[in-house]
Amino acid sequence: MEQKNTVAFDAVFTDVDGTLLDAEHRVIAASRPVIQKLTRMGVPFVLVSARMPEGLSTIQHEIGFEGPLVSYSGAYVLDARGHELLSKPIGIDEARDLKGFLDAELPDICCSEYGFHVWACDDDTDPRIMNEERITTLKALRAPLDEAFDERGVHKFLLMGAPGQIAEAQRKIARAYPGLTAVRSSETLCEVMRGDVTKSEGVRLLCDNLGVDIGRAVAFGDGCNDVDMLRAVPNSYAMANAPKEVKRSAARVTQLTNDENGLAFELLSLMESA
């Protein structure tokens, strides 16, 4: 391990899609040596995403590092050994009720469910599911909710559809289920989780677990579901490709976009200025 404390930060927390990855959801080759250097120095590099754990571990393996994970936007947090530190699932009864509501009220929306290490859907031949499989390199389980999940519940519902359909879904869920949060992660995606789930809670929990002062952490994000994390970490960066409201939530904005490897560029600048 290389000597630690030669950089001005002690941990990095980053969103994945739109931040670490390019627009095609691919790892940028030039980012690998930067991340590997940090982890060799003992600086944790933590993926914070709405993805399931398996959708994050594949990225870790591709880049070549290990570390804790904040999955399902903070609903399921694991340490570097894969041990559970936090789990906030939607109760199975409420999950059943929500699934029935979505099927009845929003039949054109593509709905799939995630819990712990399972991703389930009604129709794995739906092009939207197949596209998500391509992006994440994972395979959805074709199974009813009651067969795929037990009494522990469901961490996340992923809704996919046209922008107007997703906006309508967000409005209807907010009215019908005030205890849940429906967050648009893009124009065509909406993620539904427990109302008390936040990325920032996962970041704070891991800072405590790792013995890192949050004031010595760095955070990167590009989406509306990153706003609370960017506000919680004093040294935060919104990506240059982020919407204006996200940029206003961060301390700084990267000089380059995700496609231009903006995250690695800023990390290198911080490392060189130490």
mmCIF file of C-alpha atoms in Angstrom:
data_model
loop_
_atom_site.group_PDB
_atom_site.id
_atom_site.type_symbol
_atom_site.label_atom_id
_atom_site.label_comp_id
_atom_site.label_asym_id
_atom_site.label_seq_id
_atom_site.Cartn_x
_atom_site.Cartn_y
_atom_site.Cartn_z
ATOM 1 C CA MET A 1 0.000 0.000 0.000
ATOM 2 C CA GLU A 2 1.300 3.437 -0.897
ATOM 3 C CA GLN A 3 1.582 6.085 1.783
ATOM 4 C CA LYS A 4 -1.718 7.631 2.793
ATOM 5 C CA ASN A 5 -2.426 11.267 3.672
ATOM 6 C CA THR A 6 -0.515 12.572 0.662
ATOM 7 C CA VAL A 7 -3.800 13.879 -0.759
ATOM 8 C CA ALA A 8 -6.224 16.458 0.588
ATOM 9 C CA PHE A 9 -9.070 13.998 1.090
ATOM 10 C CA ASP A 10 -9.614 10.681 2.856
ATOM 11 C CA ALA A 11 -12.499 9.103 0.896
ATOM 12 C CA VAL A 12 -14.284 9.473 -2.437
ATOM 13 C CA PHE A 13 -18.021 8.892 -2.866
ATOM 14 C CA THR A 14 -19.334 8.877 -6.400
ATOM 15 C CA ASP A 15 -22.488 8.282 -8.341
ATOM 16 C CA VAL A 16 -22.091 5.882 -11.259
ATOM 17 C CA ASP A 17 -24.288 6.521 -14.308
ATOM 18 C CA GLY A 18 -23.710 10.026 -15.666
ATOM 19 C CA THR A 19 -20.777 10.568 -13.303
ATOM 20 C CA LEU A 20 -18.168 7.815 -13.235
ATOM 21 C CA LEU A 21 -19.356 6.142 -16.457
ATOM 22 C CA ASP A 22 -19.715 7.701 -19.890
ATOM 23 C CA ALA A 23 -23.006 8.259 -21.709
ATOM 24 C CA GLU A 24 -22.947 4.652 -22.909
ATOM 25 C CA HIS A 25 -22.610 3.450 -19.284
ATOM 26 C CA ARG A 26 -19.044 2.308 -19.855
ATOM 27 C CA VAL A 27 -15.945 2.677 -17.710
ATOM 28 C CA ILE A 28 -13.507 5.193 -19.218
ATOM 29 C CA ALA A 29 -10.118 3.527 -19.485
ATOM 30 C CA ALA A 30 -8.215 6.636 -18.344
ATOM 31 C CA SER A 31 -10.039 6.634 -15.009
ATOM 32 C CA ARG A 32 -8.712 3.208 -13.996
ATOM 33 C CA PRO A 33 -5.146 4.183 -13.000
ATOM 34 C CA VAL A 34 -6.416 7.166 -10.981
ATOM 35 C CA ILE A 35 -8.847 5.052 -8.973
ATOM 36 C CA GLN A 36 -6.345 2.230 -8.549
ATOM 37 C CA LYS A 37 -3.730 4.674 -7.267
ATOM 38 C CA LEU A 38 -6.151 6.052 -4.662
ATOM 39 C CA THR A 39 -7.121 2.628 -3.388
ATOM 40 C CA ARG A 40 -3.457 1.586 -3.178
ATOM 41 C CA MET A 41 -2.945 4.666 -1.010
ATOM 42 C CA GLY A 42 -5.708 3.452 1.281
ATOM 43 C CA VAL A 43 -8.255 6.066 0.174
ATOM 44 C CA PRO A 44 -11.665 4.357 -0.086
ATOM 45 C CA PHE A 45 -13.399 4.825 -3.433
ATOM 46 C CA VAL A 46 -17.101 4.213 -2.819
ATOM 47 C CA LEU A 47 -19.781 3.719 -5.467
ATOM 48 C CA VAL A 48 -23.083 5.352 -4.475
ATOM 49 C CA SER A 49 -25.861 4.426 -6.856
ATOM 50 C CA ALA A 50 -29.457 3.399 -7.406
ATOM 51 C CA ARG A 51 -28.068 0.178 -8.911
ATOM 52 C CA MET A 52 -28.197 -3.154 -7.077
ATOM 53 C CA PRO A 53 -24.980 -4.433 -5.444
ATOM 54 C CA GLU A 54 -24.186 -6.786 -8.338
ATOM 55 C CA GLY A 55 -24.507 -3.884 -10.775
ATOM 56 C CA LEU A 56 -21.788 -2.084 -8.804
ATOM 57 C CA SER A 57 -19.440 -4.971 -8.092
ATOM 58 C CA THR A 58 -19.071 -5.582 -11.837
ATOM 59 C CA ILE A 59 -17.766 -2.005 -12.168
ATOM 60 C CA GLN A 60 -15.390 -2.525 -9.246
ATOM 61 C CA HIS A 61 -14.016 -5.645 -10.894
ATOM 62 C CA GLU A 62 -13.652 -3.960 -14.276
ATOM 63 C CA ILE A 63 -11.686 -1.058 -12.805
ATOM 64 C CA GLY A 64 -9.761 -3.286 -10.409
ATOM 65 C CA PHE A 65 -10.558 -2.253 -6.859
ATOM 66 C CA GLU A 66 -12.621 -3.297 -3.846
ATOM 67 C CA GLY A 67 -14.611 -1.230 -1.405
ATOM 68 C CA PRO A 68 -17.922 -0.571 0.333
ATOM 69 C CA LEU A 69 -21.110 0.022 -1.643
ATOM 70 C CA VAL A 70 -24.126 2.275 -1.238
ATOM 71 C CA SER A 71 -26.775 0.593 -3.386
ATOM 72 C CA TYR A 72 -30.436 1.361 -4.071
ATOM 73 C CA SER A 73 -29.676 5.060 -3.419
ATOM 74 C CA GLY A 74 -28.920 4.355 0.229
ATOM 75 C CA ALA A 75 -31.492 1.658 0.987
ATOM 76 C CA TYR A 76 -28.843 -1.092 1.190
ATOM 77 C CA VAL A 77 -25.290 -0.373 2.360
ATOM 78 C CA LEU A 78 -22.526 -2.980 2.416
ATOM 79 C CA ASP A 79 -18.985 -2.848 3.751
ATOM 80 C CA ALA A 80 -15.961 -3.877 1.691
ATOM 81 C CA ARG A 81 -16.480 -7.541 2.639
ATOM 82 C CA GLY A 82 -20.127 -7.490 1.554
ATOM 83 C CA HIS A 83 -21.509 -7.420 5.094
ATOM 84 C CA GLU A 84 -24.768 -5.539 5.545
ATOM 85 C CA LEU A 85 -24.473 -2.222 7.390
ATOM 86 C CA LEU A 86 -27.915 -0.819 6.593
ATOM 87 C CA SER A 87 -31.099 -2.151 5.021
ATOM 88 C CA LYS A 88 -34.287 -0.125 4.510
ATOM 89 C CA PRO A 89 -36.676 -2.157 2.351
ATOM 90 C CA ILE A 90 -40.292 -1.405 1.566
ATOM 91 C CA GLY A 91 -42.366 -3.868 3.607
ATOM 92 C CA ILE A 92 -43.657 -6.798 1.596
ATOM 93 C CA ASP A 93 -47.327 -5.892 2.156
ATOM 94 C CA GLU A 94 -46.823 -2.337 0.935
ATOM 95 C CA ALA A 95 -44.741 -3.645 -1.969
ATOM 96 C CA ARG A 96 -47.599 -5.944 -3.018
ATOM 97 C CA ASP A 97 -50.035 -3.045 -2.774
ATOM 98 C CA LEU A 98 -47.804 -0.753 -4.819
ATOM 99 C CA LYS A 99 -47.329 -3.394 -7.511
ATOM 100 C CA GLY A 100 -51.106 -3.795 -7.819
ATOM 101 C CA PHE A 101 -51.512 -0.014 -7.989
ATOM 102 C CA LEU A 102 -48.907 0.319 -10.731
ATOM 103 C CA ASP A 103 -50.413 -2.508 -12.785
ATOM 104 C CA ALA A 104 -53.877 -0.930 -12.557
ATOM 105 C CA GLU A 105 -53.085 2.775 -12.800
ATOM 106 C CA LEU A 106 -50.013 2.772 -15.045
ATOM 107 C CA PRO A 107 -50.267 -0.306 -17.279
ATOM 108 C CA ASP A 108 -47.940 1.095 -19.961
ATOM 109 C CA ILE A 109 -45.082 1.583 -17.530
ATOM 110 C CA CYS A 110 -42.440 -1.131 -17.365
ATOM 111 C CA CYS A 111 -42.054 -2.069 -13.705
ATOM 112 C CA SER A 112 -39.404 -4.240 -12.086
ATOM 113 C CA GLU A 113 -38.497 -4.847 -8.466
ATOM 114 C CA TYR A 114 -35.196 -5.102 -6.599
ATOM 115 C CA GLY A 115 -34.520 -6.495 -3.174
ATOM 116 C CA PHE A 116 -31.186 -7.435 -1.637
ATOM 117 C CA HIS A 117 -29.520 -9.425 -4.465
ATOM 118 C CA VAL A 118 -32.600 -10.144 -6.612
ATOM 119 C CA TRP A 119 -33.955 -8.260 -9.636
ATOM 120 C CA ALA A 120 -37.396 -9.465 -10.747
ATOM 121 C CA CYS A 121 -39.791 -8.514 -13.515
ATOM 122 C CA ASP A 122 -43.013 -9.730 -15.109
ATOM 123 C CA ASP A 123 -41.668 -9.900 -18.666
ATOM 124 C CA ASP A 124 -37.975 -10.266 -19.403
ATOM 125 C CA THR A 125 -38.660 -9.920 -23.135
ATOM 126 C CA ASP A 126 -39.796 -6.311 -22.706
ATOM 127 C CA PRO A 127 -37.277 -4.192 -24.677
ATOM 128 C CA ARG A 128 -36.891 -1.843 -21.709
ATOM 129 C CA ILE A 129 -35.852 -4.719 -19.434
ATOM 130 C CA MET A 130 -33.529 -6.034 -22.107
ATOM 131 C CA ASN A 131 -31.908 -2.603 -22.438
ATOM 132 C CA GLU A 132 -31.386 -2.421 -18.669
ATOM 133 C CA GLU A 133 -29.809 -5.878 -18.790
ATOM 134 C CA ARG A 134 -27.450 -4.652 -21.496
ATOM 135 C CA ILE A 135 -26.457 -1.589 -19.474
ATOM 136 C CA THR A 136 -25.892 -3.421 -16.198
ATOM 137 C CA THR A 137 -24.698 -6.750 -17.672
ATOM 138 C CA LEU A 138 -27.135 -8.487 -15.286
ATOM 139 C CA LYS A 139 -30.081 -10.788 -15.979
ATOM 140 C CA ALA A 140 -33.531 -10.119 -14.567
ATOM 141 C CA LEU A 141 -35.493 -12.955 -12.977
ATOM 142 C CA ARG A 142 -38.883 -13.464 -14.611
ATOM 143 C CA ALA A 143 -41.111 -14.049 -11.584
ATOM 144 C CA PRO A 144 -44.101 -12.539 -9.747
ATOM 145 C CA LEU A 145 -43.226 -10.330 -6.801
ATOM 146 C CA ASP A 146 -44.486 -12.873 -4.251
ATOM 147 C CA GLU A 147 -42.272 -15.594 -5.697
ATOM 148 C CA ALA A 148 -39.160 -13.456 -5.982
ATOM 149 C CA PHE A 149 -39.253 -11.812 -2.543
ATOM 150 C CA ASP A 150 -39.973 -12.917 1.012
ATOM 151 C CA GLU A 151 -41.126 -11.125 4.151
ATOM 152 C CA ARG A 152 -37.929 -9.037 4.218
ATOM 153 C CA GLY A 153 -39.429 -6.849 1.498
ATOM 154 C CA VAL A 154 -38.267 -4.953 -1.597
ATOM 155 C CA HIS A 155 -35.632 -2.224 -1.694
ATOM 156 C CA LYS A 156 -36.616 -0.532 -4.945
ATOM 157 C CA PHE A 157 -39.129 -0.389 -7.769
ATOM 158 C CA LEU A 158 -37.719 0.717 -11.116
ATOM 159 C CA LEU A 159 -40.219 2.278 -13.514
ATOM 160 C CA MET A 160 -39.338 2.785 -17.174
ATOM 161 C CA GLY A 161 -41.362 4.624 -19.784
ATOM 162 C CA ALA A 162 -41.728 7.718 -21.920
ATOM 163 C CA PRO A 163 -40.999 11.051 -20.172
ATOM 164 C CA GLY A 164 -44.682 11.927 -19.861
ATOM 165 C CA GLN A 165 -45.504 8.508 -18.420
ATOM 166 C CA ILE A 166 -42.705 8.769 -15.872
ATOM 167 C CA ALA A 167 -43.808 12.246 -14.797
ATOM 168 C CA GLU A 168 -47.358 10.939 -14.355
ATOM 169 C CA ALA A 169 -46.097 7.956 -12.364
ATOM 170 C CA GLN A 170 -44.130 10.207 -10.042
ATOM 171 C CA ARG A 171 -47.200 12.379 -9.385
ATOM 172 C CA LYS A 172 -49.561 9.462 -8.787
ATOM 173 C CA ILE A 173 -47.197 7.614 -6.457
ATOM 174 C CA ALA A 174 -46.557 10.783 -4.441
ATOM 175 C CA ARG A 175 -50.299 11.209 -3.887
ATOM 176 C CA ALA A 176 -51.129 7.568 -3.177
ATOM 177 C CA TYR A 177 -48.043 6.594 -1.137
ATOM 178 C CA PRO A 178 -46.832 9.516 0.991
ATOM 179 C CA GLY A 179 -44.470 7.202 2.891
ATOM 180 C CA LEU A 180 -42.521 6.379 -0.261
ATOM 181 C CA THR A 181 -40.256 8.506 -2.435
ATOM 182 C CA ALA A 182 -40.451 8.453 -6.229
ATOM 183 C CA VAL A 183 -37.320 10.030 -7.722
ATOM 184 C CA ARG A 184 -36.670 10.527 -11.417
ATOM 185 C CA SER A 185 -33.113 9.455 -12.163
ATOM 186 C CA SER A 186 -33.592 10.417 -15.825
ATOM 187 C CA GLU A 187 -36.380 11.528 -18.150
ATOM 188 C CA THR A 188 -37.373 7.898 -18.707
ATOM 189 C CA LEU A 189 -36.597 6.319 -15.307
ATOM 190 C CA CYS A 190 -38.217 6.621 -11.899
ATOM 191 C CA GLU A 191 -37.071 4.811 -8.770
ATOM 192 C CA VAL A 192 -39.400 4.202 -5.835
ATOM 193 C CA MET A 193 -38.034 3.549 -2.362
ATOM 194 C CA ARG A 194 -38.891 4.129 1.260
ATOM 195 C CA GLY A 195 -39.313 7.802 2.072
ATOM 196 C CA ASP A 196 -36.470 7.793 4.585
ATOM 197 C CA VAL A 197 -33.884 6.474 2.125
ATOM 198 C CA THR A 198 -31.112 8.890 1.086
ATOM 199 C CA LYS A 199 -27.671 8.590 -0.406
ATOM 200 C CA SER A 200 -26.382 10.991 2.243
ATOM 201 C CA GLU A 201 -27.284 8.594 5.056
ATOM 202 C CA GLY A 202 -25.231 5.880 3.375
ATOM 203 C CA VAL A 203 -22.305 8.279 2.984
ATOM 204 C CA ARG A 204 -22.450 9.343 6.647
ATOM 205 C CA LEU A 205 -22.727 5.735 7.800
ATOM 206 C CA LEU A 206 -19.683 4.694 5.785
ATOM 207 C CA CYS A 207 -17.689 7.711 6.953
ATOM 208 C CA ASP A 208 -18.335 6.549 10.532
ATOM 209 C CA ASN A 209 -17.549 2.933 9.616
ATOM 210 C CA LEU A 210 -14.310 3.913 7.869
ATOM 211 C CA GLY A 211 -13.265 6.445 10.492
ATOM 212 C CA VAL A 212 -13.340 9.294 7.973
ATOM 213 C CA ASP A 213 -14.398 12.853 8.799
ATOM 214 C CA ILE A 214 -17.049 13.799 6.240
ATOM 215 C CA GLY A 215 -15.257 17.120 5.910
ATOM 216 C CA ARG A 216 -12.302 15.174 4.482
ATOM 217 C CA ALA A 217 -14.448 13.348 1.931
ATOM 218 C CA VAL A 218 -15.129 14.220 -1.708
ATOM 219 C CA ALA A 219 -18.423 13.489 -3.488
ATOM 220 C CA PHE A 220 -19.414 13.528 -7.158
ATOM 221 C CA GLY A 221 -22.874 13.334 -8.761
ATOM 222 C CA ASP A 222 -24.971 14.428 -11.697
ATOM 223 C CA GLY A 223 -28.624 13.633 -10.957
ATOM 224 C CA CYS A 224 -31.522 14.771 -8.806
ATOM 225 C CA ASN A 225 -31.037 11.690 -6.624
ATOM 226 C CA ASP A 226 -27.505 12.942 -5.841
ATOM 227 C CA VAL A 227 -28.578 16.310 -4.448
ATOM 228 C CA ASP A 228 -28.793 15.295 -0.779
ATOM 229 C CA MET A 229 -25.345 13.653 -0.984
ATOM 230 C CA LEU A 230 -23.819 16.716 -2.641
ATOM 231 C CA ARG A 231 -25.293 18.944 0.060
ATOM 232 C CA ALA A 232 -24.099 16.657 2.866
ATOM 233 C CA VAL A 233 -20.451 16.512 1.751
ATOM 234 C CA PRO A 234 -18.761 19.929 2.033
ATOM 235 C CA ASN A 235 -16.263 19.131 -0.742
ATOM 236 C CA SER A 236 -18.772 18.114 -3.400
ATOM 237 C CA TYR A 237 -18.728 18.315 -7.182
ATOM 238 C CA ALA A 238 -21.646 18.317 -9.588
ATOM 239 C CA MET A 239 -20.689 17.075 -13.010
ATOM 240 C CA ALA A 240 -20.495 19.580 -15.856
ATOM 241 C CA ASN A 241 -23.242 17.558 -17.572
ATOM 242 C CA ALA A 242 -25.600 17.868 -14.565
ATOM 243 C CA PRO A 243 -28.820 19.915 -14.641
ATOM 244 C CA LYS A 244 -28.697 23.424 -13.166
ATOM 245 C CA GLU A 245 -30.550 22.453 -9.974
ATOM 246 C CA VAL A 246 -27.961 19.763 -9.262
ATOM 247 C CA LYS A 247 -25.085 22.157 -9.919
ATOM 248 C CA ARG A 248 -26.602 24.606 -7.426
ATOM 249 C CA SER A 249 -26.548 21.879 -4.757
ATOM 250 C CA ALA A 250 -22.795 21.236 -4.963
ATOM 251 C CA ALA A 251 -19.830 23.217 -3.717
ATOM 252 C CA ARG A 252 -18.181 23.021 -7.139
ATOM 253 C CA VAL A 253 -18.787 21.938 -10.721
ATOM 254 C CA THR A 254 -16.308 19.778 -12.620
ATOM 255 C CA GLN A 255 -14.542 21.388 -15.547
ATOM 256 C CA LEU A 256 -15.301 18.394 -17.778
ATOM 257 C CA THR A 257 -18.330 16.172 -18.358
ATOM 258 C CA ASN A 258 -18.598 12.468 -17.592
ATOM 259 C CA ASP A 259 -17.814 11.679 -21.244
ATOM 260 C CA GLU A 260 -14.630 13.741 -20.881
ATOM 261 C CA ASN A 261 -13.569 11.876 -17.706
ATOM 262 C CA GLY A 262 -14.369 14.871 -15.529
ATOM 263 C CA LEU A 263 -14.284 12.941 -12.253
ATOM 264 C CA ALA A 264 -10.760 11.588 -12.757
ATOM 265 C CA PHE A 265 -9.574 15.013 -13.949
ATOM 266 C CA GLU A 266 -10.742 16.645 -10.698
ATOM 267 C CA LEU A 267 -9.255 13.870 -8.554
ATOM 268 C CA LEU A 268 -5.906 14.257 -10.303
ATOM 269 C CA SER A 269 -6.037 18.012 -9.753
ATOM 270 C CA LEU A 270 -6.734 17.498 -6.050
ATOM 271 C CA MET A 271 -3.939 14.948 -5.764
ATOM 272 C CA GLU A 272 -1.440 17.229 -7.490
ATOM 273 C CA SER A 273 -2.372 20.232 -5.351
ATOM 274 C CA ALA A 274 -1.809 18.397 -2.057
#
